[in-house]
Coordinates of C-alpha atoms in Angstrom, one line a residue:
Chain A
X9 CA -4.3 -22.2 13.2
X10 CA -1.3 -20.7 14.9
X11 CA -0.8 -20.6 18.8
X12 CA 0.6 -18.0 21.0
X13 CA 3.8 -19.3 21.2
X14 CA 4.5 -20.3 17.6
X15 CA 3.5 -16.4 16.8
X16 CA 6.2 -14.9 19.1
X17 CA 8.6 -17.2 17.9
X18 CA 7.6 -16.1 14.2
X19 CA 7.8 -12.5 15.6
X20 CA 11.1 -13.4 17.2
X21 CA 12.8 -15.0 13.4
X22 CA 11.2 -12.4 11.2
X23 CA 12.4 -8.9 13.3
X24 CA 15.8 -10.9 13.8
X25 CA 16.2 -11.8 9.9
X26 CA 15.3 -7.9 9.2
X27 CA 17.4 -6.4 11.7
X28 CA 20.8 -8.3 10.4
X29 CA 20.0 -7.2 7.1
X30 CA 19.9 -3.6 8.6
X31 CA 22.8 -3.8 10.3
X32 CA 24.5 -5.3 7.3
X33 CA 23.5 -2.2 5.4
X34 CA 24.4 0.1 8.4
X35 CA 28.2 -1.9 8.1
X36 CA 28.6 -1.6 4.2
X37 CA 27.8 1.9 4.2
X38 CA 30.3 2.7 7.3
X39 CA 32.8 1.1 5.4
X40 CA 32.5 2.5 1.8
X41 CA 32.6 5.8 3.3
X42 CA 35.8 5.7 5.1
Chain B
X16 CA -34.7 -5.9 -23.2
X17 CA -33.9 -9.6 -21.7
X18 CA -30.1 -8.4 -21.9
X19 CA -31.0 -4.6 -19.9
X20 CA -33.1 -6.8 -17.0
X21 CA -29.7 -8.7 -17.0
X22 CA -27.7 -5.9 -16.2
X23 CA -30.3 -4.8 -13.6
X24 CA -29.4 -8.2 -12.0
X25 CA -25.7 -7.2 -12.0
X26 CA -26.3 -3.8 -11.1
X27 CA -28.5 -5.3 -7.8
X28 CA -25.7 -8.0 -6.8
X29 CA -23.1 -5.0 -6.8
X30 CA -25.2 -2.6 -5.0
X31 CA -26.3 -5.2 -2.1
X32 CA -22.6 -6.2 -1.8
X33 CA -21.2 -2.3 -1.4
X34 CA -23.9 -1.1 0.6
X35 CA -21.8 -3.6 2.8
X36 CA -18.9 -1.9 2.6
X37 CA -20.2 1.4 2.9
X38 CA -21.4 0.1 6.5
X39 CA -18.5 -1.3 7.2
X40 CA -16.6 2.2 6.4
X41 CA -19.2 4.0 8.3
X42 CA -19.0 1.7 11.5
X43 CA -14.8 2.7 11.5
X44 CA -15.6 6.4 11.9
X45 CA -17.0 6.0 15.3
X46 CA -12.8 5.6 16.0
X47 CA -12.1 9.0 15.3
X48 CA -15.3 10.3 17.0
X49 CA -14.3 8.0 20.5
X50 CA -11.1 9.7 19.7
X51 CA -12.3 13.2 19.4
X52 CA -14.4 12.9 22.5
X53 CA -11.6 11.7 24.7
X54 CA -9.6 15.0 23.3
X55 CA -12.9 17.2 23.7
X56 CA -12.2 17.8 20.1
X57 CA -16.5 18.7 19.2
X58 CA -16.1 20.1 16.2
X59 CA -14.5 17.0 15.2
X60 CA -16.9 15.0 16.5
X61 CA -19.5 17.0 14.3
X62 CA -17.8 16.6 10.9
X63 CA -17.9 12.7 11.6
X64 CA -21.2 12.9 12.8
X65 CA -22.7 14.5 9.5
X66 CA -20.6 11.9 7.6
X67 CA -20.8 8.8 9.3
X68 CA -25.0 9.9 8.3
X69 CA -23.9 9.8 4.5
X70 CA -22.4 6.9 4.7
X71 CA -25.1 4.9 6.5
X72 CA -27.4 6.6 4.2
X73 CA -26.2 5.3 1.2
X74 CA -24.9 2.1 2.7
X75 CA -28.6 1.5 3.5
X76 CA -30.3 2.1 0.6
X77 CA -27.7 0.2 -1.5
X78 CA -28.7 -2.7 0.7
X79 CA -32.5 -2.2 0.3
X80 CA -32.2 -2.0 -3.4
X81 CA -29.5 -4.4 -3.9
X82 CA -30.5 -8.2 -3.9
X83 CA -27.5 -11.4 -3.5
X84 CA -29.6 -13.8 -5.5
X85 CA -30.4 -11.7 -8.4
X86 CA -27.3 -13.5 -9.9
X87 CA -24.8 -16.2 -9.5
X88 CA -21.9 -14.2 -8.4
X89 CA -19.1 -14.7 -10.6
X90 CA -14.9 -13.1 -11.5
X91 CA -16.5 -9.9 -13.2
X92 CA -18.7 -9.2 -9.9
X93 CA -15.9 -9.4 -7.4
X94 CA -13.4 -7.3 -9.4
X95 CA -16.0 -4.5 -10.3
X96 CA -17.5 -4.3 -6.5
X97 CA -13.6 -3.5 -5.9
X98 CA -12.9 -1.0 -8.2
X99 CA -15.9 0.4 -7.5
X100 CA -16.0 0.4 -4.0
X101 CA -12.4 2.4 -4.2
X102 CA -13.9 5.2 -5.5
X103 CA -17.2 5.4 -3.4
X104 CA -15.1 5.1 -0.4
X105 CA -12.6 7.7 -2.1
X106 CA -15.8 10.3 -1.8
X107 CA -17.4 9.2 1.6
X108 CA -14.0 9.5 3.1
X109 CA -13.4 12.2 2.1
X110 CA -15.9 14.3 3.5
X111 CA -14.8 14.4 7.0
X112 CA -11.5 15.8 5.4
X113 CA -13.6 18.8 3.4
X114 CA -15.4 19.5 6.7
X115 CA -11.9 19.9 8.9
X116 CA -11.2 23.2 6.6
X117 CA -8.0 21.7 6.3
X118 CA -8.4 21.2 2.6
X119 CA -8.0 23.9 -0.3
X120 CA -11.2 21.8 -2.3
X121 CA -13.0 18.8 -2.2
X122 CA -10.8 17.3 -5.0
X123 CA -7.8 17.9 -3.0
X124 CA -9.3 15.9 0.2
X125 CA -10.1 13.1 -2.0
X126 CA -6.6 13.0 -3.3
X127 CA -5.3 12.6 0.1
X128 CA -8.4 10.1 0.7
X129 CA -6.7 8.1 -2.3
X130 CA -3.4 8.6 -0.8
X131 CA -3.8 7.3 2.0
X132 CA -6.3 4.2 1.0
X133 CA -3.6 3.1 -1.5
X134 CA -1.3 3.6 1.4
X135 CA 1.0 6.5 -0.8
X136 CA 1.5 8.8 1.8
X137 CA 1.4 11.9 -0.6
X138 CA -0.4 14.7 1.9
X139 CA -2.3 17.9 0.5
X140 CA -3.5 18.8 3.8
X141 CA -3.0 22.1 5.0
X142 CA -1.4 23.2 9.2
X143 CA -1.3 19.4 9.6
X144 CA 0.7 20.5 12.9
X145 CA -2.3 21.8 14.1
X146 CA -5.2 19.1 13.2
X147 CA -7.2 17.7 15.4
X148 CA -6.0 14.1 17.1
X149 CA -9.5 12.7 15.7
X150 CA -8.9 13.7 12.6
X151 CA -5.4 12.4 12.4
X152 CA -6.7 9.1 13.7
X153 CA -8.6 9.2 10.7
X154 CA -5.7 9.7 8.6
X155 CA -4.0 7.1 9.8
X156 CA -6.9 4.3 10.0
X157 CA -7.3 4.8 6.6
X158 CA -4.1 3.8 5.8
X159 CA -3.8 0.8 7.4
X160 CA -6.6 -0.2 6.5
X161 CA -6.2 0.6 3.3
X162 CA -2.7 -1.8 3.2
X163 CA -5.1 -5.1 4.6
X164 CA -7.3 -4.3 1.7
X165 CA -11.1 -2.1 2.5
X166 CA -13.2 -4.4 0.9
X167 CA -12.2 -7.8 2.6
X168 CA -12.7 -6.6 5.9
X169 CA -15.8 -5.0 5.6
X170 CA -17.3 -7.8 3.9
X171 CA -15.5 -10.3 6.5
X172 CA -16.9 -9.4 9.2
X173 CA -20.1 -8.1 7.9
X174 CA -22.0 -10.8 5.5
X175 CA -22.0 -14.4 7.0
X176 CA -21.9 -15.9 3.5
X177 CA -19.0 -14.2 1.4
X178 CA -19.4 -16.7 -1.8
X179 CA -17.5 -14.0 -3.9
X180 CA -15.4 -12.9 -1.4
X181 CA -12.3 -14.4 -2.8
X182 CA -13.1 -12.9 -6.0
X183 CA -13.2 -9.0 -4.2
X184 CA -10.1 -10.0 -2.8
X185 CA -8.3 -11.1 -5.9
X186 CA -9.8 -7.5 -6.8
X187 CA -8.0 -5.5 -4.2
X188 CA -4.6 -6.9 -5.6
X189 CA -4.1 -9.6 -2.9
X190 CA -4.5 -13.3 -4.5
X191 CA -2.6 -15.5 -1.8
X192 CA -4.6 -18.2 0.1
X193 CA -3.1 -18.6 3.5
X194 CA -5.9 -20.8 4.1
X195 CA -8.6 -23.1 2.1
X196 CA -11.2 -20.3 3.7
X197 CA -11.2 -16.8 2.0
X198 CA -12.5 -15.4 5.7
X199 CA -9.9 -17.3 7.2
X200 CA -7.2 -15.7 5.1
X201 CA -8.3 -12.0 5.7
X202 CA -8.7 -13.0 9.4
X203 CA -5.0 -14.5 9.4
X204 CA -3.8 -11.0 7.5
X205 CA -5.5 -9.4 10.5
X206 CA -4.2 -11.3 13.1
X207 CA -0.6 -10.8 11.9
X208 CA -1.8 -7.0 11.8
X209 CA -2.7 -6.5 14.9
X210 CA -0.1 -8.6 16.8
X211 CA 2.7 -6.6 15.4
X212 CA 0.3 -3.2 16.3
X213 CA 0.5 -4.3 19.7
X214 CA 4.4 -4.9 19.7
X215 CA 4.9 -1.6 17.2
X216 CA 3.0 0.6 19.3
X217 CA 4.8 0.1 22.8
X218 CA 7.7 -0.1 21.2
X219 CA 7.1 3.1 19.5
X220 CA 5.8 4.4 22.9
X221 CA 8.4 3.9 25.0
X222 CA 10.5 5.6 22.5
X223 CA 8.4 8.4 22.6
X224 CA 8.9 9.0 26.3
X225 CA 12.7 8.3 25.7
X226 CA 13.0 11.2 23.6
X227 CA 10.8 13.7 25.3
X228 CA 7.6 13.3 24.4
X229 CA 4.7 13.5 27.2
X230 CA 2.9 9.7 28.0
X231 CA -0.4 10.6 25.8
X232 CA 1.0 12.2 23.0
X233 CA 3.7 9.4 22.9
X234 CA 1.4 6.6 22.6
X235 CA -0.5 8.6 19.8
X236 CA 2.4 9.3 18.0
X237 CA 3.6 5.6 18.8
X238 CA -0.1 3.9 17.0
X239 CA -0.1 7.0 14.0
X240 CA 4.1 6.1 12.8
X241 CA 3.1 2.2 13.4
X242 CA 0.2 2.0 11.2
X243 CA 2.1 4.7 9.0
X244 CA 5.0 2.2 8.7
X245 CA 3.1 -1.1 9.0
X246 CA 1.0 0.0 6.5
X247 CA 4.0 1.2 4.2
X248 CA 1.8 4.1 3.7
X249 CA 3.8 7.2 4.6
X250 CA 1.9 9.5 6.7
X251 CA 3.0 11.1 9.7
X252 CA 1.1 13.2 12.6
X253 CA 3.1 16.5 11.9
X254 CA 4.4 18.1 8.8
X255 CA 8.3 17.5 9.1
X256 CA 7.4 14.3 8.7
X257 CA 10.1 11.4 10.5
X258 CA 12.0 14.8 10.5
X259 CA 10.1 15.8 13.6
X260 CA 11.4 13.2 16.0
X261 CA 14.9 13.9 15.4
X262 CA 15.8 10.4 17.1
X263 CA 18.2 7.4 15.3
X264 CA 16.5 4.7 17.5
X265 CA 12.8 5.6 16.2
X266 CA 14.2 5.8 12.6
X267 CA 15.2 2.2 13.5
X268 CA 12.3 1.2 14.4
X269 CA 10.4 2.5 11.8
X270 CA 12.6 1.2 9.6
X271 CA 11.8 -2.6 11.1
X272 CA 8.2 -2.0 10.4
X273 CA 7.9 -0.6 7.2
X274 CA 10.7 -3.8 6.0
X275 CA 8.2 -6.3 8.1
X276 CA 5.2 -4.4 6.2
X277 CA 6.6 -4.9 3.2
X278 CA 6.9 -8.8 3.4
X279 CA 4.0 -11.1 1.9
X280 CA 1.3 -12.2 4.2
X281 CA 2.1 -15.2 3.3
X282 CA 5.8 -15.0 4.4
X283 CA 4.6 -14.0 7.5
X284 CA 2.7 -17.1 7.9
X285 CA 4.9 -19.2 6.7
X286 CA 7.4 -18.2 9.4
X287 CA 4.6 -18.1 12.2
X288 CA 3.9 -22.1 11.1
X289 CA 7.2 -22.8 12.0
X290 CA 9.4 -22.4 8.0
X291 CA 11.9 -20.2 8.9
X292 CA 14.0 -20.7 5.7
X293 CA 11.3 -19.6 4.0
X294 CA 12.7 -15.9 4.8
X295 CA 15.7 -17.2 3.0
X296 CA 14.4 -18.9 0.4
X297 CA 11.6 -17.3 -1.1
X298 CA 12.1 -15.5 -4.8
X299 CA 10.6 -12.1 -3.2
X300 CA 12.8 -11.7 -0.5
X301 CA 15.3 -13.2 -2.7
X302 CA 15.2 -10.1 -5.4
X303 CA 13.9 -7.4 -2.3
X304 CA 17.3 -8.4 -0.3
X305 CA 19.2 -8.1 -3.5
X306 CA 17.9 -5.1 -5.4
X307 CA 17.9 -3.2 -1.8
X308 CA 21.7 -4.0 -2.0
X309 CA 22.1 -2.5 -5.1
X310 CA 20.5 0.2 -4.9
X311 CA 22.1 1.4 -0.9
X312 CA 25.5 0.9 -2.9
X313 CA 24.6 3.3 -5.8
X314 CA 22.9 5.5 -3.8
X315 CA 26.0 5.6 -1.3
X316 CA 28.4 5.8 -4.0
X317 CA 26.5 8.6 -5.8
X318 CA 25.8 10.6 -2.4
X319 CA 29.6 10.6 -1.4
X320 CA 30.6 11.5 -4.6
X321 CA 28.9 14.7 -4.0
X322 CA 29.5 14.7 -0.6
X323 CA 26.0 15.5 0.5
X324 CA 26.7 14.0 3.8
X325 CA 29.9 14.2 5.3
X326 CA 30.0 11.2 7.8
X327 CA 28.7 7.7 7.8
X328 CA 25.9 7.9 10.2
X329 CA 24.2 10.9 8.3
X330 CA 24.8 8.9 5.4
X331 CA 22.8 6.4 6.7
X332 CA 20.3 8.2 7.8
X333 CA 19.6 9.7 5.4
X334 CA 20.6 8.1 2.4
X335 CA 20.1 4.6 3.3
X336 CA 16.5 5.4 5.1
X337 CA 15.8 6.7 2.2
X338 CA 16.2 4.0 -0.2
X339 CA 14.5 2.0 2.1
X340 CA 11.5 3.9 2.3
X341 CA 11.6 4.3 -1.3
X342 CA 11.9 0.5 -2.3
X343 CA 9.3 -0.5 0.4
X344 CA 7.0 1.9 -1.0
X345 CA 6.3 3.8 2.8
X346 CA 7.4 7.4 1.8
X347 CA 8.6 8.0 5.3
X348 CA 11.4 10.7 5.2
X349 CA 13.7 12.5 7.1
X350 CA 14.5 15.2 4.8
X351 CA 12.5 18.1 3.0
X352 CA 10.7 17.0 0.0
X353 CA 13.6 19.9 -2.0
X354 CA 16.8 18.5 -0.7
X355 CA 16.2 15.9 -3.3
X356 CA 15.9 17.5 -5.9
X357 CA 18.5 20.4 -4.8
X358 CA 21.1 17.9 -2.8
X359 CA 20.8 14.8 -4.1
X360 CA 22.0 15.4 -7.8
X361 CA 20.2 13.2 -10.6
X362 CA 22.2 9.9 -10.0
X363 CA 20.7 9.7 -6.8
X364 CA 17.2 10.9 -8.0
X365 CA 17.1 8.3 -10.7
X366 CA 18.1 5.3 -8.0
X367 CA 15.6 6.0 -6.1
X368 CA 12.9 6.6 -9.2
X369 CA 14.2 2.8 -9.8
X370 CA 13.5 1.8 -5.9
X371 CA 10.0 3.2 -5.9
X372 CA 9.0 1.5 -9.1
X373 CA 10.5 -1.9 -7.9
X374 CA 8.4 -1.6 -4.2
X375 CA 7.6 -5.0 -2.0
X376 CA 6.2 -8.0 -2.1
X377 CA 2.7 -9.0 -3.5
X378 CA -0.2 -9.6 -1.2
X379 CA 1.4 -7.0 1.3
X380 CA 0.5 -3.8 1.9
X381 CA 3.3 -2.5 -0.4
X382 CA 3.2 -1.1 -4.0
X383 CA 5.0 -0.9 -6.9
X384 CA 5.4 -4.1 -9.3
X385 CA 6.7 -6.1 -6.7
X386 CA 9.8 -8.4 -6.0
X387 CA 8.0 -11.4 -6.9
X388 CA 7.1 -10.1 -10.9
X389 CA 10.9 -9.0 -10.7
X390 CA 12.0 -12.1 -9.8
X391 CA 10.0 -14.0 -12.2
X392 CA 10.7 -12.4 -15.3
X393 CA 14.6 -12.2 -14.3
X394 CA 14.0 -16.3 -14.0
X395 CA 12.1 -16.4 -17.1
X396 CA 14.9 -14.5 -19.1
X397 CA 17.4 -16.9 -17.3
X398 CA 15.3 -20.0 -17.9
X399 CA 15.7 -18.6 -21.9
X400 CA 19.2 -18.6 -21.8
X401 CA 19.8 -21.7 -20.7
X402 CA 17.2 -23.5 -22.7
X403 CA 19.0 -21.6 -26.1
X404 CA 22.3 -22.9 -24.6
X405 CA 21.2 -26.4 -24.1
X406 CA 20.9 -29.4 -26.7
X407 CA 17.2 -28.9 -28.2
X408 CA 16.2 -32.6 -27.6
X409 CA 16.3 -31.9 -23.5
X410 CA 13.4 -30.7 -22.1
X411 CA 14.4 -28.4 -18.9
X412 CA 11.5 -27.4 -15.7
X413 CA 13.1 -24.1 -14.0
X414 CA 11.7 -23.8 -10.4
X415 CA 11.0 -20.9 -8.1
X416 CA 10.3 -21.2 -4.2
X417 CA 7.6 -19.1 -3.4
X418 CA 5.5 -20.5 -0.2
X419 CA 5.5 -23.8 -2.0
X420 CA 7.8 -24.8 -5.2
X421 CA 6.2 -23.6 -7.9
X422 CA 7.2 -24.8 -11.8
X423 CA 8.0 -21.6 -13.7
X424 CA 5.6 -21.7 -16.6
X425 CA 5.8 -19.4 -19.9
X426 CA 2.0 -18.0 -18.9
X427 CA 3.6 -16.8 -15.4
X428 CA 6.7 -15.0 -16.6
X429 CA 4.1 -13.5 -19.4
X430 CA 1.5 -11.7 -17.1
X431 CA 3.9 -10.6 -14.5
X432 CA 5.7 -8.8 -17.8
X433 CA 2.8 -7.6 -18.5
X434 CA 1.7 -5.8 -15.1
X435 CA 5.4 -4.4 -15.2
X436 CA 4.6 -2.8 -18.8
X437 CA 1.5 -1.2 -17.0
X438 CA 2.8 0.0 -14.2
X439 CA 5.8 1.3 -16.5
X440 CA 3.1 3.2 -18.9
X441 CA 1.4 4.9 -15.9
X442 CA 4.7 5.8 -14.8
X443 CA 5.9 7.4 -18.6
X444 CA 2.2 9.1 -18.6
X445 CA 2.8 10.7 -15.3
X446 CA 6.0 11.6 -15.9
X447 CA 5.2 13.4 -19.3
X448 CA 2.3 15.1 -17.7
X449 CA 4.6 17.0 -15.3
X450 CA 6.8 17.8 -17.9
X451 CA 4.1 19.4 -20.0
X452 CA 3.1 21.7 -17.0
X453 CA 6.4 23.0 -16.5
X454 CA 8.1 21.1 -13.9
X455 CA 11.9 19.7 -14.6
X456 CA 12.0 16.4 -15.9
X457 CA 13.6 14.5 -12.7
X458 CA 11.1 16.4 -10.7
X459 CA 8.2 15.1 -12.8
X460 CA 9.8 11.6 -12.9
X461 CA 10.3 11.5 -9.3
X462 CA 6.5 12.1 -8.2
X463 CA 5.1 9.7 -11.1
X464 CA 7.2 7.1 -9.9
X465 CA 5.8 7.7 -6.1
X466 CA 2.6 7.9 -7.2
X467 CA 3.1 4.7 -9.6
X468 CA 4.8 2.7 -6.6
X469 CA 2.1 4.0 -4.2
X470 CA 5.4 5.7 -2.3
X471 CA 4.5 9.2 -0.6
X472 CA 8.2 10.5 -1.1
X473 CA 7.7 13.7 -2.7
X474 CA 10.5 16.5 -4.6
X475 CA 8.1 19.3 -4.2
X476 CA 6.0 18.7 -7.1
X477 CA 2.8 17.8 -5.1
X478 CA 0.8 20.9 -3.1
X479 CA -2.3 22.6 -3.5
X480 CA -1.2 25.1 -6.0
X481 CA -0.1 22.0 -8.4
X482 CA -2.6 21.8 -11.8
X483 CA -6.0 20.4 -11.2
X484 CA -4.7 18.0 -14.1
X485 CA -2.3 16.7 -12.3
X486 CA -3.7 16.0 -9.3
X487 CA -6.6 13.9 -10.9
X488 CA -4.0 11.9 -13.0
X489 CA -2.2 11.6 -10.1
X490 CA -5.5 9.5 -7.9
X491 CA -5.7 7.6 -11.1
X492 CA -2.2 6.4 -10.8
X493 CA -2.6 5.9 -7.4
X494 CA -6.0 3.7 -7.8
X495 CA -4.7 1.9 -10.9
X496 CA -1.7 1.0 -9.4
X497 CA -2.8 -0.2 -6.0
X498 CA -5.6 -2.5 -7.6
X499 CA -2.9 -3.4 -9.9
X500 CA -4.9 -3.1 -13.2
X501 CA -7.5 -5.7 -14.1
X502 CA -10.3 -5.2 -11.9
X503 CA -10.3 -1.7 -12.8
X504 CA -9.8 -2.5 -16.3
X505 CA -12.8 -4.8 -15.9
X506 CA -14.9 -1.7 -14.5
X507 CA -14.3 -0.2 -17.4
X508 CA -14.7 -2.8 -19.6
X509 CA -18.1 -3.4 -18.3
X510 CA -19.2 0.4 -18.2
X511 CA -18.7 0.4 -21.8
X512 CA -20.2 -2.5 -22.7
X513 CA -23.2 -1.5 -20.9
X514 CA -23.1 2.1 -22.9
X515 CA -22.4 0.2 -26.2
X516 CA -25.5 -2.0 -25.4
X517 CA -27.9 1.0 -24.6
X518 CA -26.7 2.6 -27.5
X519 CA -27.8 -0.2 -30.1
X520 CA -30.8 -0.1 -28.6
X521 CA -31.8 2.8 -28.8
X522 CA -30.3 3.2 -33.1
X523 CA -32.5 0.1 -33.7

């Protein structure tokens, strides 16, 4: 099984990995509008 | 007569197993009843009162009739107990809806029963600004429960000795072992679950208060748009939807969720154990990352070409979100259901038709055919290229990393082509259906693909006054679709053989 720490970590990578890839999308759309 | 004491044997296994999960569905409606106490809510608490009684009821004498050794318990068993189960649920649920008086008909609270177990999001219910906080609790339970798969849990934590459970959880569409241990696996999918409630929810909270919203009703709103989003299921506390907030940073959030949601339980695990490439490297997140791209760019282009939205951050909003929600399968939105079909123009209609049939990852609580069938039939047509191209005496092993390396075999690229051909035939049905009742073809497109994709982003096509036809074609898309085919196709299969076998009997 997993422990406490490893989970946050986990936590920690996935909402990191997601949240580029949002503000990835967030820059390509800023810039194909101007 | 040896072959109808057979089927009594079947029939016994079946019943004992969801009498189980009839219990299991009862014991969660004392949520909403705490709930509706806390709030003072009693006529609430007296609609779940008479129908937590149904449910034990029949849960009860399912179990005294039903017997676990009247057979060995084998494939057919778990996938029919499934399927089955769906649609007893789909009725028992659905009572506390009827008693609300928030529903036009019975068939309409059962629709939005099946919307929210197959975590759509597509919502027939009437004044939902002014329902009851039990009975949105209920709502929203459903659906996330409905994402970690009904019958798993009720049997997990239920029956001691789940033999078949792996074969009921094949059944509900999930066939990913975390762990050697069926139990395990369901109990690792709820783990993961409830860790990211706890972080969802206060952040959700917190954001609440931020934008205005008293300490109690934040909270509530903060658990509802989690499991909504967790869940990828689409539902909201009040009628405007993600409208309602009117706030970037919860559309943000949300956004986070429903994206996390998405993801295989699996993934998740795999980054908990310590593989973060596996983010990176895995063929669904691969082909989500890159048809998401895609899409946002055609959308984007499409949008300012009719300059829907004048500046960026609208854009986003708006469009982006959108797409988003669409190709995650949520159906959270942050326009009215019309603007699509009376802002958007058809480029940007058929993108996101595309999106919703796409949807997540397998084993999640998303819909639609999923990354991973997407990705394996792109690498099988690949695969054919490059064997055609190179010398015939070479023999070539193409490899996908999903979780572990896998070998791409001709079998694999074969029945994922062949889910995507049924998901695609539900989706012409559905869409041919609304055509035939009058509604434009885009329209009718649009809401077959959401209900195909298990979405909840609607053009205005699904309301009470829609035709009774459509609305039960519209569960069966929903049902089919979430269970992904076979173990419903295996109910059927099974109901008539057992007419066909009755019926020779009784000619001879």
């Amino acid at each position: 099984m997993v422990d406490k720490k490893q989970i946050l970590k986990g936590v920690l990578v996935e909402v990191t990995y997601v949240s580029l890839f949002i503000f990835a999308l967030f820059i390509i759309n800023f810039v194909s509008t101007r | 007569m040896k072959s109808l004491s057979k089927r009594f044997g079947d029939i016994r296994l079946i019943n004992y197993y969801m009498g189980y999960v009839i219990l299991g569905t009862a014991a969660l409606m004392l949520i909403p009843i705490i709930t509706a106490i806390g709030f003072g809510e009693w006529n609430t608490v007296l609609d779940f009162i008479i129908s937590i009684n149904i449910a034990l009821s029949l849960g009860l004498i399912l179990i005294i009739t039903g017997d676990k050794r009247s057979k060995k318990f084998e494939w057919r068993h778990g996938l029919i107990i499934s399927a089955l189960s769906w649609i007893v649920l789909m009725v028992l649920c659905a009572v506390p809806y009827y008693l609300s008086g928030h529903l036009n008909s019975f068939l309409d609270a059962c629709f939005d029963v099946m919307s929210g177990f197959t975590t759509t999001g597509l919502v027939l219910t009437q004044d939902l600004d002014h329902i009851s906080v039990g009975f949105n609790m209920w709502r929203h339970i459903l659906t996330f429960v409905g994402g970690q798969g009904m019958v798993v849990l009720a049997l997990t934590f239920l029956v001691r000795d789940t033999i078949g459970a792996y074969k009921m959880y094949v059944g509900e569409g999930k066939d990913i072992e975390l762990l050697p241990n069926v139990k395990n696996t369901a109990r690792i999918i709820w783990i993961i679950s409830m860790v990211y409630l706890v972080i969802g929810t206060f952040v959700l909270w917190i954001n609440g208060i931020l934008i205005g919203l008293k300490p109690v009703s934040a909270f509530f709103h903060g658990l509802f748009m989690f499991m909504s989003s967790w869940s990828t299921g689409g539902f909201a506390p009040m009628s405007q939807n993600l409208l309602y907030y009117h706030s970037f940073s919860y559309e943000i959030v949300t956004i986070v969720l429903f994206v996390l949601g998405s993801f295989n339980f699996g993934l998740h695990f795999a980054i908990w154990r310590g593989n973060k490439k596996e983010i990176v490297k895995n063929i669904e997140t691969q082909s989500f990352f890159i048809t998401v791209l895609i899409t946002s760019l055609l959308v984007i282009l499409g949008l300012t070409k009719l300059n829907v939205y004048p500046d960026a951050m609208s854009l986003f909003r708006k469009g982006i979100f959108h797409v988003l929600s669409a190709h995650t399968t949520t159906g959270l939105g942050t326009t009215y259901a019309r603007q699509f079909a009376l802002e958007w123009g058809d480029f940007g209609v058929l993108i996101l038709i595309i999106a919703m049939l796409i949807g997540g990852s397998a084993c999640s609580t998303a819909g639609g055919f999923k990354g991973l069938r997407v990705g394996v039939v792109f690498k099988g047509i690949v695969a054919d290229i490059r064997k055609s191209l190179s010398s015939e005496r070479k023999v070539k092993f193409f490899k996908f990393q999903h979780i572990k390396e896998h070998v791409l075999e001709d079998g694999m690229v074969k029945s994922a082509a062949f889910i995507i051909i049924c998901y695609l035939v539900l989706f012409t049905i559905g869409t041919a259906l609304g055509s035939f009742y009058g509604y434009p073809l885009t329209s009718a497109a649009f809401e077959a693909a959401s209900v195909t994709g298990n979405v909840g982003l609607s053009i205005g096509v699904t309301s009470t006054t829609m035709p009774m036809v459509l609305k039960v074609y519209y569960i069966i898309a929903m049902y089919l679709a979430r269970l992904e085919f076979i173990s419903v196709f295996v109910l059927i299969g099974y109901i008539f053989g057992g007419i066909k076998k009755i019926c020779l009997k009784y000619s001879k």
